Coordinates of C-alpha atoms in Angstrom, one line a residue:
Chain A
X1 CA 0.0 0.1 -0.1
X2 CA 2.7 2.6 1.0
X3 CA 4.8 1.5 -2.2
X4 CA 1.6 2.8 -4.0
X5 CA 0.8 5.7 -2.3
X6 CA 4.4 7.0 -2.7
X7 CA 3.8 7.1 -6.6
X8 CA 1.1 9.6 -5.7
X9 CA 3.0 12.9 -5.9
X10 CA -0.1 15.4 -5.2
X11 CA -0.5 13.3 -2.2
X12 CA 3.0 13.0 -1.1
X13 CA 3.5 16.6 -1.4
X14 CA 0.3 17.3 0.6
X15 CA 1.8 15.0 3.5
X16 CA 5.1 16.8 3.3
X17 CA 3.4 20.1 3.8
X18 CA 1.3 18.9 6.5
X19 CA 4.2 17.4 8.8
X20 CA 6.4 20.7 7.7
X21 CA 3.6 22.5 9.5
X22 CA 3.6 20.2 12.3
X23 CA 7.3 20.7 12.9
X24 CA 7.6 24.2 12.4
X25 CA 4.7 24.7 15.1
X26 CA 6.3 22.4 17.8
X27 CA 9.5 23.6 16.9
X28 CA 8.4 27.2 17.8
X29 CA 7.1 25.9 21.3
X30 CA 10.4 24.1 22.1
X31 CA 12.9 26.8 20.8
X32 CA 11.0 29.9 20.9
X33 CA 8.8 29.3 24.3
X34 CA 6.0 29.9 22.1
X35 CA 6.8 33.5 21.7
X36 CA 5.5 35.4 18.6
X37 CA 7.2 38.0 16.8
X38 CA 5.5 41.4 17.6
X39 CA 6.4 44.9 16.0
X40 CA 4.0 47.7 17.6
X41 CA 5.8 50.6 15.8
X42 CA 7.2 50.9 12.5
X43 CA 9.0 53.8 10.7
X44 CA 8.3 54.2 7.1
X45 CA 10.9 55.9 4.4
X46 CA 9.7 59.5 5.7
X47 CA 10.6 58.5 8.9
X48 CA 6.8 58.3 9.6
X49 CA 5.4 56.4 12.4
X50 CA 2.9 53.5 11.3
X51 CA 0.8 51.5 13.9
X52 CA -0.2 47.9 13.1
X53 CA -2.0 46.5 11.5
X54 CA 0.3 46.1 8.8
X55 CA -0.6 45.0 5.2
X56 CA 1.5 41.8 3.8
X57 CA 5.0 43.0 2.8
X58 CA 8.7 41.3 2.6
X59 CA 8.9 41.7 6.4
X60 CA 5.5 40.4 6.9
X61 CA 4.6 38.1 4.4
X62 CA 1.1 37.7 5.6
X63 CA 1.0 41.2 7.4
X64 CA 0.2 41.6 11.2
X65 CA -3.0 41.5 13.2
X66 CA -4.0 44.9 15.1
X67 CA -1.4 44.0 18.0
X68 CA 1.0 44.2 15.7
X69 CA 1.3 40.1 16.1
X70 CA 3.2 38.6 12.7
X71 CA 0.5 36.4 11.5
X72 CA 2.5 33.8 9.8
X73 CA 4.1 33.3 13.3
X74 CA 0.8 33.0 15.1
X75 CA -0.6 30.8 12.2
X76 CA 2.4 28.6 13.1
X77 CA 2.3 28.6 16.5
X78 CA -1.3 27.5 16.4
X79 CA -1.2 24.6 13.8
X80 CA -0.3 22.2 16.2
X81 CA -3.5 22.8 18.1
X82 CA -5.8 22.8 15.5
X83 CA -4.3 20.2 13.3
X84 CA -3.5 18.2 16.6
X85 CA -6.9 18.5 18.2
X86 CA -8.8 17.5 14.5
X87 CA -6.3 14.6 14.6
X88 CA -7.0 13.5 18.2
X89 CA -11.0 14.0 17.5
X90 CA -11.2 12.1 14.2
X91 CA -9.0 9.2 15.8
X92 CA -11.4 8.8 18.8
X93 CA -14.2 9.2 16.3
X94 CA -12.7 6.2 14.1
X95 CA -12.2 4.0 17.1
X96 CA -15.3 4.3 18.9
X97 CA -17.3 4.1 15.9
X98 CA -15.4 0.9 15.1
X99 CA -16.1 -0.6 18.5
X100 CA -19.4 0.5 18.5
X101 CA -20.2 -0.8 15.1
X102 CA -18.8 -4.1 16.3
X103 CA -21.1 -4.1 19.0
X104 CA -24.2 -3.2 17.3
X105 CA -23.5 -5.5 14.3
X106 CA -23.8 -8.5 16.8
X107 CA -27.3 -7.2 18.2
X108 CA -30.4 -8.9 17.3
X109 CA -32.2 -7.3 14.2
X110 CA -35.0 -5.7 16.2
X111 CA -32.8 -3.9 18.6
X112 CA -30.4 -2.9 15.7
X113 CA -33.6 -1.4 13.9
X114 CA -34.5 0.6 17.2
X115 CA -31.3 2.0 17.6
X116 CA -31.0 3.0 14.1
X117 CA -34.4 5.0 14.4
X118 CA -33.2 6.6 17.5
X119 CA -30.3 8.0 16.2
X120 CA -31.9 8.6 12.6
X121 CA -32.0 12.5 13.4
X122 CA -28.1 12.8 13.5
X123 CA -28.1 11.5 9.8
X124 CA -29.8 14.7 8.5
X125 CA -29.4 17.8 11.2
X126 CA -26.3 19.3 10.7
X127 CA -23.5 18.8 13.2
X128 CA -22.2 22.3 13.5
X129 CA -25.9 23.2 14.7
X130 CA -26.1 20.6 17.5
X131 CA -22.2 21.2 18.5
X132 CA -23.4 24.9 18.5
X133 CA -26.2 24.1 20.6
X134 CA -24.5 22.0 23.2
X135 CA -20.9 23.7 23.2
X136 CA -22.5 27.4 23.8
X137 CA -23.5 26.9 27.2
X138 CA -20.4 25.6 28.4
X139 CA -17.5 26.9 26.7
X140 CA -18.4 30.5 26.6
X141 CA -17.9 32.5 29.6
X142 CA -17.6 36.2 30.8
X143 CA -14.4 37.7 31.7
X144 CA -13.9 37.7 35.4
X145 CA -16.0 34.6 36.4
X146 CA -14.1 31.4 37.4
X147 CA -14.4 29.2 34.4
X148 CA -13.7 25.2 34.7
X149 CA -10.4 24.3 34.1
X150 CA -8.6 24.5 30.6
X151 CA -8.0 21.1 30.0
X152 CA -11.5 20.1 31.4
X153 CA -13.1 22.4 28.7
X154 CA -10.9 21.0 26.1
X155 CA -11.7 17.2 27.3
X156 CA -15.3 18.5 26.9
X157 CA -15.2 19.8 23.3
X158 CA -13.3 16.9 22.0
X159 CA -15.8 14.6 23.7
X160 CA -18.5 16.4 22.1
X161 CA -17.1 16.7 18.6
X162 CA -16.7 12.9 18.9
X163 CA -19.7 11.7 20.3
X164 CA -21.8 13.5 17.8
X165 CA -20.3 11.8 14.9
X166 CA -20.2 8.2 16.5
X167 CA -23.8 7.1 15.4
X168 CA -23.9 7.8 11.9
X169 CA -19.9 6.0 11.8
X170 CA -21.0 3.2 13.7
X171 CA -23.9 2.3 11.6
X172 CA -21.6 3.0 8.6
X173 CA -19.0 0.7 9.9
X174 CA -21.4 -2.1 11.3
X175 CA -23.0 -2.3 7.7
X176 CA -19.5 -2.6 6.2
X177 CA -18.8 -5.3 8.4
X178 CA -22.1 -6.9 7.4
X179 CA -21.2 -7.0 4.0
X180 CA -17.6 -8.5 4.2
X181 CA -19.5 -11.3 6.5
X182 CA -21.6 -12.1 3.9
X183 CA -18.7 -12.6 1.3
X184 CA -18.1 -16.2 0.3
X185 CA -14.8 -16.4 1.6
X186 CA -16.0 -15.8 5.0
X187 CA -18.5 -18.6 4.8
X188 CA -16.1 -21.2 3.5
X189 CA -14.0 -20.3 6.3
X190 CA -16.7 -20.6 8.9
X191 CA -17.3 -24.0 7.3
X192 CA -13.5 -25.1 7.7
X193 CA -13.7 -24.3 11.2
X194 CA -12.8 -20.5 11.7
X195 CA -14.1 -19.2 15.0
X196 CA -15.4 -15.4 15.2
X197 CA -12.1 -14.2 16.5
X198 CA -10.5 -16.1 13.5
X199 CA -12.6 -14.6 10.8
X200 CA -12.6 -11.2 12.7
X201 CA -8.9 -11.1 12.6
X202 CA -8.0 -12.9 9.3
X203 CA -10.9 -11.7 7.0
X204 CA -12.9 -8.7 8.5
X205 CA -9.7 -6.5 9.6
X206 CA -8.0 -7.0 6.3
X207 CA -11.0 -5.3 4.2
X208 CA -11.5 -2.6 7.0
X209 CA -8.3 -1.2 7.1
X210 CA -8.2 0.9 3.9
X211 CA -12.1 1.6 4.6
X212 CA -10.9 3.0 7.9
X213 CA -8.2 5.1 6.1
X214 CA -10.5 6.5 4.1
X215 CA -13.1 7.2 6.5
X216 CA -10.0 8.6 8.7
X217 CA -9.3 11.5 6.1
X218 CA -13.0 12.1 5.4
X219 CA -13.8 12.6 9.1
X220 CA -10.8 14.6 9.4
X221 CA -12.0 17.2 6.7
X222 CA -15.4 17.1 8.4
X223 CA -13.6 18.0 11.8
X224 CA -11.4 20.8 10.5
X225 CA -14.6 22.1 8.6
X226 CA -16.9 22.2 11.8
X227 CA -14.1 23.7 13.7
X228 CA -13.9 26.7 11.0
X229 CA -17.9 27.0 11.8
X230 CA -17.5 27.2 15.3
X231 CA -14.9 29.7 15.1
X232 CA -16.8 31.8 12.8
X233 CA -20.0 31.8 15.5
X234 CA -17.3 32.7 18.1
X235 CA -16.9 29.2 20.2
X236 CA -13.4 28.7 19.8
X237 CA -11.3 25.6 20.8
X238 CA -10.9 25.8 24.6
X239 CA -13.0 28.1 25.2
X240 CA -14.0 31.8 24.6
X241 CA -13.7 34.9 26.7
X242 CA -16.4 37.2 26.8
X243 CA -15.6 40.8 27.7
X244 CA -18.0 43.3 28.9
X245 CA -18.2 45.3 25.6
X246 CA -19.1 42.1 24.0
X247 CA -15.5 42.0 22.6
X248 CA -14.2 37.8 22.6
X249 CA -10.9 36.6 23.2
X250 CA -9.4 33.1 22.5
X251 CA -7.1 31.0 24.9
X252 CA -4.7 29.9 22.8
X253 CA -3.4 31.0 19.3
X254 CA -5.1 28.2 17.5
X255 CA -6.6 29.2 13.8
X256 CA -10.3 29.0 15.0
X257 CA -9.9 31.6 17.5
X258 CA -7.9 33.6 15.2
X259 CA -10.6 33.4 12.6
X260 CA -13.2 34.4 14.5
X261 CA -11.3 37.0 16.7
X262 CA -10.5 38.8 13.3
X263 CA -13.9 38.0 11.1
X264 CA -14.8 41.2 11.9
X265 CA -12.1 43.1 10.4
X266 CA -12.9 41.3 7.1
X267 CA -14.0 44.6 5.1
X268 CA -11.4 46.9 6.7
X269 CA -8.1 44.6 6.8
X270 CA -9.3 41.6 4.5
X271 CA -5.6 40.1 5.1
X272 CA -6.2 39.2 8.7
X273 CA -9.2 37.1 8.7
X274 CA -8.1 35.5 5.4
X275 CA -4.9 34.1 6.4
X276 CA -6.1 31.8 8.8
X277 CA -9.1 30.9 6.1
X278 CA -6.4 30.3 3.5
X279 CA -4.6 28.1 5.8
X280 CA -7.6 26.0 7.1
X281 CA -8.1 25.9 2.9
X282 CA -4.6 24.5 2.4
X283 CA -5.0 21.9 5.5
X284 CA -8.6 20.9 3.7
X285 CA -7.0 20.5 0.3
X286 CA -3.9 18.6 1.5
X287 CA -6.3 16.1 3.2
X288 CA -8.5 15.6 0.2
X289 CA -5.3 14.7 -1.8
X290 CA -3.8 12.5 0.8
X291 CA -7.4 10.9 0.6
X292 CA -7.4 10.6 -3.3
X293 CA -4.1 9.0 -2.9
X294 CA -4.9 6.5 -0.5
X295 CA -8.1 5.7 -2.7
X296 CA -5.7 5.2 -6.0
X297 CA -3.0 3.3 -3.9
X298 CA -5.7 1.0 -2.8
X299 CA -7.1 0.4 -6.3
X300 CA -3.6 -0.8 -7.4
X301 CA -3.2 -3.0 -4.6
X302 CA -6.5 -4.7 -5.7
X303 CA -5.3 -4.7 -9.2
X304 CA -2.3 -6.4 -8.2
X305 CA -3.9 -9.2 -6.4
X306 CA -6.0 -9.5 -9.8
X307 CA -3.2 -10.1 -12.1
X308 CA -2.1 -13.1 -9.6
X309 CA -2.8 -16.2 -11.8
X310 CA -4.0 -18.1 -8.5
X311 CA -6.9 -15.4 -8.3
X312 CA -7.7 -15.3 -11.5
X313 CA -11.3 -17.0 -11.0
X314 CA -12.0 -14.3 -8.5
X315 CA -14.9 -11.6 -9.3
X316 CA -12.4 -9.0 -8.6
X317 CA -14.4 -6.8 -11.1
X318 CA -17.6 -6.8 -9.5
X319 CA -16.0 -6.3 -6.3
X320 CA -14.2 -3.5 -7.3
X321 CA -17.6 -1.5 -8.5
X322 CA -19.1 -2.6 -5.3
X323 CA -16.6 -0.5 -3.1
X324 CA -16.7 2.4 -5.3
X325 CA -20.4 2.8 -5.0
X326 CA -20.1 2.1 -1.1
X327 CA -17.9 4.8 -1.0
X328 CA -20.9 7.1 -1.8
X329 CA -23.4 5.8 0.2
X330 CA -21.6 6.7 3.4
X331 CA -24.2 7.6 5.4
X332 CA -27.3 5.9 3.7
X333 CA -25.3 3.0 3.3
X334 CA -28.4 1.0 4.1
X335 CA -30.0 1.7 0.8
X336 CA -27.4 0.2 -1.1
X337 CA -28.5 -3.0 -0.1
X338 CA -32.0 -3.2 -1.8
X339 CA -30.4 -1.2 -4.5
X340 CA -33.3 -1.3 -7.2
X341 CA -31.0 -1.4 -10.4
Chain B
X1 CA -52.2 -7.4 0.7
X2 CA -54.2 -5.6 3.7
X3 CA -51.9 -7.2 6.5
X4 CA -48.8 -6.4 4.4
X5 CA -49.8 -2.4 4.1
X6 CA -50.9 -2.7 7.8
X7 CA -47.5 -4.0 9.0
X8 CA -45.5 -1.7 6.7
X9 CA -47.6 1.4 8.2
X10 CA -47.0 0.4 11.5
X11 CA -43.5 0.0 11.2
X12 CA -43.2 3.5 9.7
X13 CA -45.0 4.8 12.8
X14 CA -43.4 3.2 15.3
X15 CA -40.0 4.0 13.4
X16 CA -41.3 7.9 13.5
X17 CA -42.0 7.5 17.1
X18 CA -38.8 6.4 18.0
X19 CA -37.1 9.0 15.8
X20 CA -38.8 11.7 17.9
X21 CA -37.9 10.1 21.1
X22 CA -34.2 10.5 20.0
X23 CA -34.5 14.1 18.9
X24 CA -36.4 15.0 22.4
X25 CA -33.5 13.0 24.0
X26 CA -30.8 15.5 21.9
X27 CA -32.6 18.4 22.7
X28 CA -32.6 17.7 26.4
X29 CA -28.8 17.3 26.4
X30 CA -28.0 20.5 28.3
X31 CA -29.7 19.5 31.2
X32 CA -27.5 16.7 31.2
X33 CA -24.4 19.2 32.0
X34 CA -24.3 20.9 35.2
X35 CA -21.3 23.0 34.5
X36 CA -18.9 20.3 33.2
X37 CA -20.2 17.7 35.4
X38 CA -23.0 15.0 34.5
X39 CA -26.4 15.1 36.1
X40 CA -28.7 12.3 35.1
X41 CA -31.5 13.1 37.5
X42 CA -31.3 16.8 36.2
X43 CA -31.6 15.5 32.5
X44 CA -35.0 13.1 33.3
X45 CA -36.7 16.4 34.6
X46 CA -35.6 18.4 31.8
X47 CA -36.9 15.4 29.4
X48 CA -40.2 15.6 31.2
X49 CA -40.7 19.6 31.2
X50 CA -39.6 19.6 27.7
X51 CA -42.5 16.9 27.2
X52 CA -45.0 18.9 28.9
X53 CA -43.7 22.0 27.4
X54 CA -44.3 20.2 23.9
X55 CA -47.6 19.1 24.8
X56 CA -48.9 22.6 24.3
X57 CA -47.1 23.9 21.3
X58 CA -49.4 27.1 21.2
X59 CA -47.8 28.4 24.6
X60 CA -44.1 27.9 23.9
X61 CA -42.4 31.1 23.6
X62 CA -38.9 32.4 22.9
X63 CA -36.5 35.4 23.6
X64 CA -36.9 34.8 27.1
X65 CA -40.3 34.3 27.1
X66 CA -41.4 37.4 25.8
X67 CA -42.8 36.3 22.3
X68 CA -44.8 33.2 21.0
X69 CA -42.8 31.1 19.3
X70 CA -45.6 29.6 16.8
X71 CA -46.2 31.8 13.7
X72 CA -42.7 33.1 14.0
X73 CA -40.9 30.1 13.5
X74 CA -43.0 28.9 10.7
X75 CA -42.3 32.0 8.4
X76 CA -38.5 31.2 9.4
X77 CA -38.9 28.1 8.3
X78 CA -40.6 28.7 5.1
X79 CA -37.7 31.1 4.2
X80 CA -35.1 28.3 4.8
X81 CA -37.4 25.8 2.9
X82 CA -37.5 28.1 -0.3
X83 CA -33.7 28.7 -0.3
X84 CA -33.1 25.0 0.3
X85 CA -35.3 23.5 -2.5
X86 CA -34.6 26.1 -5.1
X87 CA -30.9 25.5 -4.7
X88 CA -31.3 21.8 -4.6
X89 CA -33.3 21.9 -8.1
X90 CA -30.9 24.3 -9.4
X91 CA -28.0 22.2 -8.7
X92 CA -29.3 18.8 -9.7
X93 CA -30.2 20.5 -13.1
X94 CA -27.0 22.4 -13.6
X95 CA -25.1 19.2 -12.4
X96 CA -26.7 17.0 -15.0
X97 CA -26.0 19.8 -17.9
X98 CA -22.2 19.5 -16.8
X99 CA -22.3 15.8 -16.6
X100 CA -23.8 15.7 -20.2
X101 CA -21.1 17.6 -21.5
X102 CA -18.7 16.0 -19.4
X103 CA -19.4 12.4 -21.1
X104 CA -18.6 13.3 -24.4
X105 CA -15.0 14.1 -23.4
X106 CA -11.7 12.2 -23.3
X107 CA -10.8 10.3 -20.5
X108 CA -7.5 12.6 -20.0
X109 CA -9.8 15.8 -19.6
X110 CA -12.2 14.1 -17.7
X111 CA -9.1 13.3 -15.2
X112 CA -8.0 17.0 -15.3
X113 CA -11.7 17.9 -14.7
X114 CA -12.0 15.5 -11.5
X115 CA -8.8 16.8 -10.1
X116 CA -10.4 20.5 -10.6
X117 CA -13.5 19.2 -8.6
X118 CA -11.4 17.7 -6.1
X119 CA -9.7 21.3 -5.6
X120 CA -13.0 23.3 -5.6
X121 CA -14.6 20.6 -3.3
X122 CA -11.7 21.4 -0.8
X123 CA -12.6 25.1 -0.4
X124 CA -14.3 25.6 2.7
X125 CA -17.7 27.5 2.6
X126 CA -16.7 30.4 4.3
X127 CA -13.6 31.4 2.0
X128 CA -16.7 31.0 -1.0
X129 CA -18.9 33.3 0.7
X130 CA -16.6 35.9 1.8
X131 CA -15.1 35.9 -1.8
X132 CA -18.8 36.5 -3.1
X133 CA -19.3 39.3 -0.6
X134 CA -15.9 40.8 -1.7
X135 CA -16.9 40.4 -5.8
X136 CA -20.4 42.1 -5.2
X137 CA -18.6 44.9 -3.1
X138 CA -16.2 45.3 -5.7
X139 CA -18.7 45.8 -8.4
X140 CA -20.5 47.8 -6.6
X141 CA -17.4 50.4 -6.3
X142 CA -16.5 50.1 -10.0
X143 CA -20.1 50.4 -11.4
X144 CA -22.1 51.7 -8.8
X145 CA -24.9 49.4 -9.2
X146 CA -25.7 47.0 -6.3
X147 CA -26.5 43.9 -8.3
X148 CA -27.7 41.8 -5.2
X149 CA -28.2 42.3 -1.5
X150 CA -25.0 40.9 0.3
X151 CA -26.8 40.8 3.8
X152 CA -30.2 41.4 5.2
X153 CA -31.1 43.9 7.6
X154 CA -34.0 43.8 9.6
X155 CA -36.8 41.8 8.1
X156 CA -35.4 42.1 4.6
X157 CA -35.1 39.1 2.7
X158 CA -31.8 38.1 0.7
X159 CA -32.3 35.2 -1.1
X160 CA -30.1 35.5 -4.7
X161 CA -26.8 34.8 -3.0
X162 CA -27.6 32.3 -0.4
X163 CA -29.1 30.4 -2.8
X164 CA -26.0 30.5 -5.5
X165 CA -23.6 30.4 -2.4
X166 CA -25.7 26.9 -1.6
X167 CA -25.5 25.9 -5.0
X168 CA -21.8 25.7 -5.4
X169 CA -20.7 23.2 -3.4
X170 CA -24.1 21.1 -3.8
X171 CA -23.6 21.3 -7.7
X172 CA -20.0 20.0 -7.3
X173 CA -21.2 17.0 -4.8
X174 CA -23.9 16.0 -7.3
X175 CA -21.5 16.3 -10.4
X176 CA -19.6 13.8 -8.3
X177 CA -22.2 11.5 -7.5
X178 CA -23.2 11.6 -11.2
X179 CA -20.3 11.1 -12.8
X180 CA -19.6 7.8 -11.2
X181 CA -23.2 6.6 -11.5
X182 CA -23.2 7.4 -15.5
X183 CA -19.8 5.7 -15.9
X184 CA -21.0 2.7 -14.2
X185 CA -24.5 3.1 -16.3
X186 CA -22.6 3.5 -20.0
X187 CA -20.5 0.4 -19.5
X188 CA -24.1 -1.5 -19.0
X189 CA -25.3 -4.1 -22.1
X190 CA -28.6 -2.2 -23.0
X191 CA -26.6 0.9 -24.0
X192 CA -24.2 -1.0 -26.2
X193 CA -27.6 -2.4 -27.8
X194 CA -29.1 1.0 -28.0
X195 CA -25.7 2.4 -29.6
X196 CA -25.6 -0.4 -32.2
X197 CA -29.3 0.5 -33.0
X198 CA -27.9 3.9 -33.9
X199 CA -29.4 5.9 -31.3
X200 CA -28.1 9.4 -30.8
X201 CA -26.3 10.7 -28.0
X202 CA -28.8 13.3 -26.5
X203 CA -31.5 10.5 -26.9
X204 CA -29.3 7.7 -25.4
X205 CA -28.7 10.0 -22.6
X206 CA -32.4 11.5 -21.7
X207 CA -34.6 8.6 -22.4
X208 CA -32.5 5.7 -20.9
X209 CA -29.3 6.7 -19.2
X210 CA -31.0 9.9 -17.2
X211 CA -33.7 7.8 -16.0
X212 CA -31.7 5.2 -14.4
X213 CA -29.5 7.3 -13.0
X214 CA -31.8 9.7 -10.9
X215 CA -33.8 7.1 -9.5
X216 CA -30.4 5.9 -7.9
X217 CA -29.6 9.5 -7.3
X218 CA -32.5 10.2 -5.1
X219 CA -31.7 6.9 -2.8
X220 CA -28.5 9.3 -1.4
X221 CA -30.5 12.4 -0.9
X222 CA -29.9 11.7 3.0
X223 CA -25.9 12.7 2.8
X224 CA -27.2 15.2 0.3
X225 CA -29.5 16.9 2.4
X226 CA -27.3 16.6 5.6
X227 CA -24.5 18.3 3.4
X228 CA -26.7 20.8 2.1
X229 CA -28.2 21.7 5.6
X230 CA -24.8 21.8 7.0
X231 CA -23.7 24.4 4.5
X232 CA -26.8 26.4 4.7
X233 CA -26.3 26.8 8.6
X234 CA -23.2 28.8 7.9
X235 CA -24.6 30.6 5.0
X236 CA -27.7 32.1 7.0
X237 CA -25.5 33.3 9.7
X238 CA -23.4 35.3 6.9
X239 CA -25.9 36.5 5.0
X240 CA -28.0 37.4 7.7
X241 CA -31.0 35.5 6.7
X242 CA -34.3 35.3 8.7
X243 CA -33.9 31.1 8.3
X244 CA -35.0 28.6 11.0
X245 CA -31.6 27.7 11.5
X246 CA -30.3 31.0 12.3
X247 CA -33.0 31.3 14.6
X248 CA -32.1 28.3 16.3
X249 CA -28.6 30.0 16.7
X250 CA -30.1 33.3 18.0
X251 CA -32.3 31.6 20.5
X252 CA -30.6 28.5 21.7
X253 CA -33.0 27.2 24.1
X254 CA -34.0 23.7 24.7
X255 CA -38.0 24.1 23.5
X256 CA -36.8 26.1 20.1
X257 CA -33.9 23.6 19.1
X258 CA -36.0 20.6 20.0
X259 CA -39.3 22.0 17.9
X260 CA -36.9 23.2 15.3
X261 CA -35.2 20.0 14.9
X262 CA -38.7 18.4 14.6
X263 CA -39.7 20.5 11.9
X264 CA -36.3 19.9 9.9
X265 CA -36.5 16.3 10.4
X266 CA -40.2 15.5 9.7
X267 CA -40.2 16.5 5.9
X268 CA -37.3 14.7 5.3
X269 CA -38.9 11.5 6.8
X270 CA -42.1 11.7 5.2
X271 CA -40.5 12.2 1.8
X272 CA -37.8 9.1 2.4
X273 CA -40.5 6.9 3.3
X274 CA -42.7 8.0 0.4
X275 CA -39.5 7.4 -1.9
X276 CA -39.2 4.0 -0.6
X277 CA -42.6 3.0 -1.0
X278 CA -42.8 4.3 -4.9
X279 CA -39.7 3.6 -6.0
X280 CA -40.1 -0.4 -6.4
X281 CA -43.2 0.5 -8.7
X282 CA -41.2 3.1 -10.6
X283 CA -38.7 0.8 -11.3
X284 CA -41.0 -2.1 -12.7
X285 CA -42.3 0.3 -15.0
X286 CA -38.9 1.5 -16.4
X287 CA -38.1 -2.0 -16.8

């Protein structure tokens, strides 16, 4: 898989970009102690004093914000929080989705249907809306009041953003596992005396790994988009401080905070909010390219199997089409079973 | 036959009841958190109160109990509904036209288009919205004509830009779905037969492929609806529309949230159930 993935130039480049961003960000904390370059006054050619915000220039490639902080530096410092948190949330989503998916897949059919109907509204109602509704009550606090400790607020946000996606993911995964279990080779294995554990380890997990990887990238993008939306709505990662004048401030330097804080100045100093938006966009584009890279590598891997003479009788063609279709049935995959045409 | 219909309708009703139960439990969730601690007894009390409040919908209020919820929320609901439906059909139509032209191009050009779509798809909606607003303002500065309103003030309605902003990502999503469907459909044998009989490209596309593809496209509407609603939420915020999604954001009490969820969920549920019932018959006719 990896050898095929290496050949995908765009995907490798994207991976490199994300890794570089993370290394720079972590390096900034260790080498500079998280300090951010700040210039409060500048002299232009006529020796006139100029105050921030400074527009993008040679010295500040992305300009500075209203307090004179270098925006590029801010973005790099914040990258590890935003990307790190998104990766963590995505990982938790996938792991709990897989775990619960296996669990509900073993339930009797009636109970499964009951749970499915119970969480049906999750599949149509926007996640940002639910997340905002729940987080608004906990993460926004007035300046001067004693909020809950920082790590608790972060943990709460991570848990909420994880739990909101678990129902849909769990149903998707359990359907996917059910499809694998209905394959002929699984029946053959069972007839030959393979235990449940054996089938899970030798057959299901092998086919689930690429599915999980693809889901991981999809979910990563989804988490990033939700964080952007929440940032615009002034719910920042790690909490929002509301000042008396209605001003808001973010606790860490992560991107959603930057975005939400500077959004008001979009018409006056457009580069300030645009910088975090552009970095978000770059991260999402990179993730999508990596996703496509993984998908292509996966397809190639299958073709490799197909060319083996041993498996020439194996109906790979139909399987390939099936998996292609399945990928688009992300949430409503249950309909694909009684697909009419 | 009668028994069968009875059984399915009973199944649908029970399914619907369970789903509503789920929505109520979701709406009452803030009651579960006391600060950051879990409080289950308080949660059950909240659910009970919510149920009592919901049993008399005409007495529900919003904005700290000052105003009555019911006529107001329906007006907002209608606004969201109009924007949603218009851009849904606009996107499907646009996607079909684009895919029709894409089916004629070479494999390599198609791949280029696919990467372009991937790129466009990755652009977050806020960047799209912000650049649209900038563009309109720039046009206004240049020509002194305000082509469309960029944001609503008061009770004004802005529809053109929200519909456009919602249609762009939706169209890309539909194009992606349709391309895949069309490609698998065009590999089928009946296409080969029709081609060998000398059917024109447009007739083949319109009479045979489109019909089969559209039906299967409507099967995936749940994902599409979810995707569109997520986008619409942020679009309503940016354009300051008076839709229901932003109403929920502004007055985020438990009652408003639950009623809105019910209002959003109900038509989607009905639509999907009707579609499930009707499709097998339609398919039979097509075959």
